mmCIF file of C-alpha atoms in Angstrom:
data_model
loop_
_atom_site.group_PDB
_atom_site.id
_atom_site.type_symbol
_atom_site.label_atom_id
_atom_site.label_comp_id
_atom_site.label_asym_id
_atom_site.label_seq_id
_atom_site.Cartn_x
_atom_site.Cartn_y
_atom_site.Cartn_z
ATOM 1 C CA MET A 29 5.413 -5.225 28.821
ATOM 2 C CA LYS A 30 7.266 -7.945 26.966
ATOM 3 C CA ASN A 31 10.897 -7.385 26.082
ATOM 4 C CA ARG A 32 11.143 -6.919 22.351
ATOM 5 C CA ARG A 33 12.998 -9.664 20.412
ATOM 6 C CA ASP A 34 15.484 -8.253 17.978
ATOM 7 C CA GLU A 35 15.685 -9.209 14.223
ATOM 8 C CA LYS A 36 18.470 -11.807 14.785
ATOM 9 C CA THR A 37 16.394 -13.513 17.392
ATOM 10 C CA MET A 38 13.161 -13.444 15.262
ATOM 11 C CA LEU A 39 15.006 -14.896 12.209
ATOM 12 C CA THR A 40 16.610 -17.586 14.220
ATOM 13 C CA LEU A 41 13.295 -18.612 15.637
ATOM 14 C CA ILE A 42 11.509 -18.413 12.244
ATOM 15 C CA ILE A 43 14.159 -20.693 10.669
ATOM 16 C CA LYS A 44 14.367 -23.099 13.665
ATOM 17 C CA ILE A 45 10.549 -23.681 13.583
ATOM 18 C CA ALA A 46 10.940 -24.663 9.908
ATOM 19 C CA ASN A 47 14.021 -26.789 10.495
ATOM 20 C CA ASP A 48 12.187 -28.742 13.201
ATOM 21 C CA ASP A 49 9.102 -29.359 11.185
ATOM 22 C CA GLU A 50 9.376 -32.002 8.294
ATOM 23 C CA ARG A 51 6.295 -30.451 6.649
ATOM 24 C CA ILE A 52 8.117 -27.116 5.956
ATOM 25 C CA LYS A 53 10.634 -27.323 3.090
ATOM 26 C CA ILE A 54 11.617 -23.772 1.996
ATOM 27 C CA VAL A 55 11.568 -20.426 3.912
ATOM 28 C CA ILE A 56 11.476 -17.099 2.078
ATOM 29 C CA MET A 57 11.511 -13.428 3.539
ATOM 30 C CA ASN A 58 9.945 -10.747 1.398
ATOM 31 C CA GLY A 59 9.028 -7.167 1.918
ATOM 32 C CA SER A 60 10.713 -4.270 3.692
ATOM 33 C CA ARG A 61 13.084 -6.297 5.870
ATOM 34 C CA ALA A 62 14.513 -7.729 2.574
ATOM 35 C CA SER A 63 14.604 -4.391 0.921
ATOM 36 C CA PRO A 64 18.027 -2.759 0.566
ATOM 37 C CA SER A 65 16.468 0.725 0.714
ATOM 38 C CA ALA A 66 13.821 0.494 3.376
ATOM 39 C CA LYS A 67 14.581 2.315 6.603
ATOM 40 C CA LYS A 68 14.822 -0.097 9.549
ATOM 41 C CA ASP A 69 12.650 0.230 12.553
ATOM 42 C CA ILE A 70 10.742 -1.673 15.083
ATOM 43 C CA PHE A 71 7.411 -1.688 13.091
ATOM 44 C CA GLN A 72 8.688 -3.544 10.094
ATOM 45 C CA ASP A 73 6.867 -6.801 9.620
ATOM 46 C CA TYR A 74 8.556 -10.164 9.007
ATOM 47 C CA ASP A 75 6.886 -11.159 5.688
ATOM 48 C CA ILE A 76 7.623 -14.864 5.511
ATOM 49 C CA VAL A 77 6.641 -17.673 3.022
ATOM 50 C CA TYR A 78 6.774 -21.196 4.307
ATOM 51 C CA LEU A 79 6.605 -23.784 1.391
ATOM 52 C CA VAL A 80 5.024 -26.896 2.923
ATOM 53 C CA THR A 81 4.072 -30.410 1.798
ATOM 54 C CA GLU A 82 0.359 -29.841 2.733
ATOM 55 C CA ILE A 83 -1.623 -27.106 4.502
ATOM 56 C CA GLU A 84 -4.563 -28.777 6.193
ATOM 57 C CA SER A 85 -2.795 -29.780 9.320
ATOM 58 C CA PHE A 86 -1.420 -26.242 9.861
ATOM 59 C CA VAL A 87 -4.985 -24.984 9.853
ATOM 60 C CA HIS A 88 -6.944 -27.547 11.718
ATOM 61 C CA ASP A 89 -4.640 -27.361 14.665
ATOM 62 C CA LYS A 90 -3.579 -23.728 15.199
ATOM 63 C CA ASN A 91 -1.752 -24.399 18.452
ATOM 64 C CA TRP A 92 1.545 -24.818 16.422
ATOM 65 C CA ILE A 93 1.834 -20.971 15.896
ATOM 66 C CA ASN A 94 2.234 -20.568 19.726
ATOM 67 C CA GLN A 95 5.950 -21.352 18.967
ATOM 68 C CA PHE A 96 6.305 -17.822 17.497
ATOM 69 C CA GLY A 97 5.467 -15.952 20.734
ATOM 70 C CA GLU A 98 2.646 -14.563 22.797
ATOM 71 C CA LEU A 99 -0.015 -13.178 20.505
ATOM 72 C CA LEU A 100 -1.637 -9.848 20.904
ATOM 73 C CA ILE A 101 -4.067 -10.358 17.951
ATOM 74 C CA MET A 102 -4.124 -12.634 14.996
ATOM 75 C CA GLN A 103 -5.999 -12.480 11.684
ATOM 76 C CA THR A 104 -6.639 -15.292 9.073
ATOM 77 C CA PRO A 105 -7.665 -13.521 5.925
ATOM 78 C CA ASP A 106 -8.199 -16.666 3.852
ATOM 79 C CA GLU A 107 -10.960 -17.804 6.261
ATOM 80 C CA MET A 108 -12.429 -14.273 6.462
ATOM 81 C CA ASP A 109 -12.866 -13.898 2.772
ATOM 82 C CA GLY A 110 -14.000 -17.400 2.170
ATOM 83 C CA GLN A 111 -11.091 -18.641 0.064
ATOM 84 C CA TRP A 112 -10.341 -21.290 2.709
ATOM 85 C CA PRO A 113 -11.137 -24.230 2.248
ATOM 86 C CA LYS A 114 -12.230 -23.496 -1.395
ATOM 87 C CA PHE A 115 -8.633 -23.197 -2.348
ATOM 88 C CA LYS A 116 -6.119 -25.318 -0.271
ATOM 89 C CA GLY A 117 -2.921 -24.269 -1.889
ATOM 90 C CA LYS A 118 -2.349 -21.174 0.321
ATOM 91 C CA TYR A 119 -3.218 -19.924 3.854
ATOM 92 C CA THR A 120 -2.040 -16.854 5.688
ATOM 93 C CA TYR A 121 -1.487 -16.172 9.459
ATOM 94 C CA LEU A 122 -1.199 -12.452 10.237
ATOM 95 C CA MET A 123 0.299 -12.319 13.806
ATOM 96 C CA GLN A 124 0.990 -9.339 16.072
ATOM 97 C CA PHE A 125 2.805 -10.178 19.124
ATOM 98 C CA LYS A 126 2.888 -8.604 22.545
ATOM 99 C CA ASP A 127 6.474 -7.663 22.151
ATOM 100 C CA TRP A 128 5.522 -5.459 19.156
ATOM 101 C CA ASN A 129 6.999 -7.931 16.557
ATOM 102 C CA ARG A 130 4.712 -8.943 13.777
ATOM 103 C CA ILE A 131 4.993 -11.819 11.458
ATOM 104 C CA ASP A 132 2.825 -12.045 8.276
ATOM 105 C CA LEU A 133 3.212 -15.851 7.596
ATOM 106 C CA THR A 134 1.955 -17.324 4.239
ATOM 107 C CA LEU A 135 1.784 -21.084 3.908
ATOM 108 C CA LEU A 136 2.144 -22.135 0.274
ATOM 109 C CA ARG A 137 1.841 -25.759 -0.789
ATOM 110 C CA MET A 138 4.877 -27.049 -2.648
ATOM 111 C CA ASP A 139 2.915 -27.710 -5.827
ATOM 112 C CA GLN A 140 2.612 -23.921 -6.089
ATOM 113 C CA LEU A 141 6.415 -23.405 -6.177
ATOM 114 C CA GLU A 142 6.603 -23.366 -10.031
ATOM 115 C CA THR A 143 3.953 -20.680 -10.385
ATOM 116 C CA MET A 144 5.064 -18.657 -7.485
ATOM 117 C CA PRO A 145 6.054 -15.214 -8.530
ATOM 118 C CA ARG A 146 9.680 -14.341 -7.637
ATOM 119 C CA ASP A 147 9.516 -11.054 -5.634
ATOM 120 C CA SER A 148 12.576 -8.852 -6.173
ATOM 121 C CA GLN A 149 12.498 -8.036 -2.366
ATOM 122 C CA SER A 150 13.182 -11.629 -1.405
ATOM 123 C CA LEU A 151 15.727 -13.569 0.686
ATOM 124 C CA LEU A 152 15.967 -17.315 0.628
ATOM 125 C CA LEU A 153 16.375 -18.219 4.324
ATOM 126 C CA LEU A 154 16.173 -22.057 4.066
ATOM 127 C CA ASP A 155 15.921 -24.727 1.342
ATOM 128 C CA LYS A 156 16.143 -28.151 2.944
ATOM 129 C CA ASP A 157 16.246 -30.300 -0.224
ATOM 130 C CA ASN A 158 17.911 -27.585 -2.665
ATOM 131 C CA LEU A 159 14.706 -27.335 -4.578
ATOM 132 C CA ILE A 160 14.738 -23.705 -5.649
ATOM 133 C CA ALA A 161 17.223 -21.705 -7.790
ATOM 134 C CA PRO A 162 19.464 -19.338 -5.961
ATOM 135 C CA PHE A 163 18.045 -15.941 -5.363
ATOM 136 C CA GLY A 164 19.829 -12.713 -6.646
ATOM 137 C CA GLU A 165 20.533 -9.853 -4.275
ATOM 138 C CA PRO A 166 17.387 -8.287 -3.051
ATOM 139 C CA SER A 167 16.323 -5.048 -4.969
ATOM 140 C CA ASP A 168 13.361 -2.635 -5.160
ATOM 141 C CA GLU A 169 12.750 -3.550 -8.886
ATOM 142 C CA ASP A 170 9.263 -4.819 -8.443
ATOM 143 C CA TYR A 171 8.230 -1.824 -6.259
ATOM 144 C CA LEU A 172 9.338 1.163 -8.388
ATOM 145 C CA PRO A 173 6.594 3.465 -9.806
ATOM 146 C CA SER A 174 5.821 3.352 -13.425
ATOM 147 C CA PRO A 175 5.436 6.437 -15.578
ATOM 148 C CA PRO A 176 1.763 6.996 -16.569
ATOM 149 C CA THR A 177 0.472 6.189 -19.955
ATOM 150 C CA GLU A 178 -1.576 8.979 -21.539
ATOM 151 C CA LYS A 179 -4.648 6.859 -20.760
ATOM 152 C CA ASP A 180 -3.621 6.615 -17.053
ATOM 153 C CA PHE A 181 -3.120 10.299 -16.928
ATOM 154 C CA VAL A 182 -6.381 11.309 -18.603
ATOM 155 C CA ASN A 183 -8.226 8.817 -16.512
ATOM 156 C CA CYS A 184 -6.839 10.233 -13.375
ATOM 157 C CA CYS A 185 -7.758 13.716 -14.292
ATOM 158 C CA ASN A 186 -11.234 12.624 -15.075
ATOM 159 C CA GLU A 187 -11.775 10.768 -11.922
ATOM 160 C CA PHE A 188 -10.447 13.488 -9.778
ATOM 161 C CA LEU A 189 -12.803 16.030 -11.314
ATOM 162 C CA TRP A 190 -15.826 13.773 -11.470
ATOM 163 C CA VAL A 191 -15.621 12.692 -7.792
ATOM 164 C CA SER A 192 -14.904 16.122 -6.566
ATOM 165 C CA THR A 193 -18.460 17.056 -7.429
ATOM 166 C CA TYR A 194 -19.598 14.391 -4.929
ATOM 167 C CA VAL A 195 -17.706 16.124 -2.241
ATOM 168 C CA ALA A 196 -19.340 19.446 -3.141
ATOM 169 C CA LYS A 197 -22.834 17.859 -3.122
ATOM 170 C CA GLY A 198 -22.123 16.281 0.306
ATOM 171 C CA LEU A 199 -20.886 19.471 1.711
ATOM 172 C CA TRP A 200 -23.919 21.379 0.394
ATOM 173 C CA ARG A 201 -26.295 18.752 1.854
ATOM 174 C CA LYS A 202 -24.347 18.879 5.144
ATOM 175 C CA GLN A 203 -23.643 15.133 4.822
ATOM 176 C CA LEU A 204 -20.357 15.336 6.605
ATOM 177 C CA ILE A 205 -19.546 11.611 6.751
ATOM 178 C CA TYR A 206 -20.197 11.039 3.031
ATOM 179 C CA ALA A 207 -18.194 14.116 2.037
ATOM 180 C CA LYS A 208 -15.403 13.275 4.227
ATOM 181 C CA HIS A 209 -15.272 9.719 2.922
ATOM 182 C CA ILE A 210 -15.305 10.698 -0.741
ATOM 183 C CA SER A 211 -12.764 13.455 -0.146
ATOM 184 C CA GLU A 212 -10.110 11.398 1.768
ATOM 185 C CA GLN A 213 -10.523 7.984 0.143
ATOM 186 C CA ILE A 214 -11.294 8.653 -3.504
ATOM 187 C CA VAL A 215 -10.470 12.391 -4.503
ATOM 188 C CA LYS A 216 -7.210 12.251 -2.477
ATOM 189 C CA GLU A 217 -6.329 8.878 -3.933
ATOM 190 C CA GLU A 218 -6.259 10.483 -7.447
ATOM 191 C CA LEU A 219 -4.219 13.481 -6.177
ATOM 192 C CA ILE A 220 -1.679 11.014 -4.633
ATOM 193 C CA LYS A 221 -1.283 9.272 -7.982
ATOM 194 C CA MET A 222 -0.492 12.603 -9.428
ATOM 195 C CA LEU A 223 2.089 13.278 -6.658
ATOM 196 C CA MET A 224 3.662 9.910 -7.207
ATOM 197 C CA TRP A 225 4.103 10.610 -10.907
ATOM 198 C CA HIS A 226 5.546 13.980 -10.057
ATOM 199 C CA ALA A 227 7.994 12.324 -7.479
ATOM 200 C CA GLY A 228 8.748 9.768 -10.080
ATOM 201 C CA ILE A 229 9.881 12.306 -12.510
ATOM 202 C CA GLN A 230 12.115 14.039 -9.796
ATOM 203 C CA THR A 231 13.699 10.632 -9.087
ATOM 204 C CA ASN A 232 13.721 9.276 -12.655
ATOM 205 C CA PHE A 233 11.234 6.623 -11.366
ATOM 206 C CA SER A 234 14.152 4.927 -9.471
ATOM 207 C CA GLN A 235 12.908 5.190 -5.942
ATOM 208 C CA PRO A 236 9.912 3.186 -4.428
ATOM 209 C CA MET A 237 6.998 5.228 -3.148
ATOM 210 C CA GLY A 238 5.608 2.566 -0.862
ATOM 211 C CA ILE A 239 2.094 1.252 -0.204
ATOM 212 C CA TYR A 240 -0.464 4.081 -0.109
ATOM 213 C CA GLY A 241 2.446 6.468 -1.128
ATOM 214 C CA LYS A 242 4.018 6.545 2.346
ATOM 215 C CA TYR A 243 7.461 7.424 0.941
ATOM 216 C CA ILE A 244 6.239 10.225 -1.270
ATOM 217 C CA GLU A 245 7.022 12.836 1.304
ATOM 218 C CA ASN A 246 10.695 11.983 0.947
ATOM 219 C CA HIS A 247 10.707 13.085 -2.658
ATOM 220 C CA LEU A 248 8.498 16.185 -2.678
ATOM 221 C CA GLU A 249 9.757 19.652 -2.650
ATOM 222 C CA LEU A 250 9.356 21.359 0.760
ATOM 223 C CA GLU A 251 6.722 23.867 -0.427
ATOM 224 C CA LEU A 252 4.657 21.283 -2.221
ATOM 225 C CA ARG A 253 4.783 18.953 0.679
ATOM 226 C CA GLN A 254 3.660 21.773 3.035
ATOM 227 C CA GLU A 255 0.781 22.589 0.596
ATOM 228 C CA PHE A 256 -0.377 19.009 0.438
ATOM 229 C CA LEU A 257 -0.419 18.626 4.147
ATOM 230 C CA LYS A 258 -2.961 21.573 4.275
ATOM 231 C CA THR A 259 -5.533 19.143 2.737
ATOM 232 C CA TYR A 260 -5.702 17.047 5.867
ATOM 233 C CA VAL A 261 -8.227 18.851 7.892
ATOM 234 C CA ASP A 262 -10.909 18.233 10.565
ATOM 235 C CA ALA A 263 -14.590 17.846 10.226
ATOM 236 C CA ASP A 264 -15.463 21.511 9.991
ATOM 237 C CA TYR A 265 -17.450 22.465 6.899
ATOM 238 C CA LYS A 266 -15.385 25.576 6.030
ATOM 239 C CA ASN A 267 -12.142 23.706 6.460
ATOM 240 C CA MET A 268 -13.329 20.709 4.192
ATOM 241 C CA TRP A 269 -14.305 23.215 1.404
ATOM 242 C CA ALA A 270 -10.789 24.797 1.779
ATOM 243 C CA SER A 271 -9.204 21.336 1.581
ATOM 244 C CA LEU A 272 -11.124 20.526 -1.640
ATOM 245 C CA PHE A 273 -10.066 23.621 -3.329
ATOM 246 C CA LYS A 274 -6.461 23.223 -2.176
ATOM 247 C CA MET A 275 -6.455 19.659 -3.646
ATOM 248 C CA CYS A 276 -7.784 21.128 -6.832
ATOM 249 C CA GLU A 277 -5.095 23.755 -6.902
ATOM 250 C CA ILE A 278 -2.348 21.249 -6.342
ATOM 251 C CA PHE A 279 -3.819 18.691 -8.853
ATOM 252 C CA ASN A 280 -4.058 21.464 -11.492
ATOM 253 C CA ASP A 281 -0.548 22.598 -11.084
ATOM 254 C CA LEU A 282 0.892 19.046 -11.157
ATOM 255 C CA ALA A 283 -1.349 18.097 -14.169
ATOM 256 C CA ILE A 284 0.082 20.994 -16.225
ATOM 257 C CA LYS A 285 3.661 19.939 -15.424
ATOM 258 C CA ILE A 286 3.174 16.255 -15.927
ATOM 259 C CA SER A 287 1.224 16.669 -19.132
ATOM 260 C CA SER A 288 4.089 18.939 -20.467
ATOM 261 C CA TYR A 289 6.847 16.553 -19.390
ATOM 262 C CA PHE A 290 5.272 13.536 -21.255
ATOM 263 C CA GLY A 291 3.680 15.434 -24.051
ATOM 264 C CA TYR A 292 0.246 14.452 -23.052
ATOM 265 C CA SER A 293 -3.017 16.487 -23.587
ATOM 266 C CA PHE A 294 -4.623 18.096 -20.626
ATOM 267 C CA ASN A 295 -8.150 19.655 -20.773
ATOM 268 C CA GLN A 296 -7.685 22.721 -18.816
ATOM 269 C CA LYS A 297 -11.044 24.151 -19.990
ATOM 270 C CA GLU A 298 -12.867 21.131 -18.363
ATOM 271 C CA PHE A 299 -10.820 21.600 -15.246
ATOM 272 C CA ASP A 300 -11.725 25.261 -14.986
ATOM 273 C CA ASN A 301 -15.372 24.577 -15.641
ATOM 274 C CA VAL A 302 -15.462 22.052 -12.716
ATOM 275 C CA ILE A 303 -13.738 24.483 -10.419
ATOM 276 C CA ASP A 304 -16.363 27.159 -11.270
ATOM 277 C CA TYR A 305 -19.078 24.632 -10.592
ATOM 278 C CA LEU A 306 -17.588 23.626 -7.160
ATOM 279 C CA GLN A 307 -17.388 27.510 -6.388
ATOM 280 C CA ASP A 308 -21.005 27.895 -7.277
ATOM 281 C CA VAL A 309 -22.120 25.064 -5.107
ATOM 282 C CA LYS A 310 -20.085 26.337 -2.314
ATOM 283 C CA ASN A 311 -21.658 29.813 -2.732
ATOM 284 C CA ASN A 312 -25.155 28.299 -3.306
ATOM 285 C CA LYS A 313 -25.514 29.932 -6.674
ATOM 286 C CA ILE A 314 -28.187 27.703 -7.988
ATOM 287 C CA PRO A 315 -29.075 28.105 -11.626
ATOM 288 C CA PRO A 316 -32.494 29.926 -12.144
#
């Protein structure tokens, strides 16, 4: 196993490679390592942007990335999704190294500088020619959750209920893979939205919730957190039905509280009707 390089070593290397290459003009670090609130750990990526004079040479000869360390695996999403070489203004190397460090390196052509969005979680590590305005102190401003509009709230409720009927149909048909996918990927996504809004109310929308809501747990009441964790079940049909109704129970409770907090309308009758339908499907109470 490789000895793991620490943050100081990695940043020194990232800056040195840029300093030694005349094609690289500016180095910016984004993401959790620049965030003032993110908990530091060994799995934090180095989200790096190299602003460069041109990109083709960095792509045609990929041996230059060997300077960063011994790769475990690499991904080049711009080639995978067909963006390269259609658009030659950006190229990304996602690099996981054998010492557990990871660099997500975006090459951005210099003519993209003026239109490049300024990320609040950004540190300017190098600017060879003083081409970029000084950065302010990194903050989480761009990553804070927003309160829902009434349309956001109504759409979330409708989607949750609508897609929950797909889960019931899949469970009734014994289509486990289908039901599991819909339950975990779509129904739960809407529940997580509601949980994020609830957590946002608790924190005055002042704390980031993270990608896929990874920080939500830090802002939920203990009882609510424990109830939510009950929705993560195995592939047993009985447990999947229990998970679906638990999600409905949590969602309904949160929807009532959130609609009351913001003064939004919540269609309780529609919600109750859908729950009755789910119960009938579960109990095989087919209409005559």
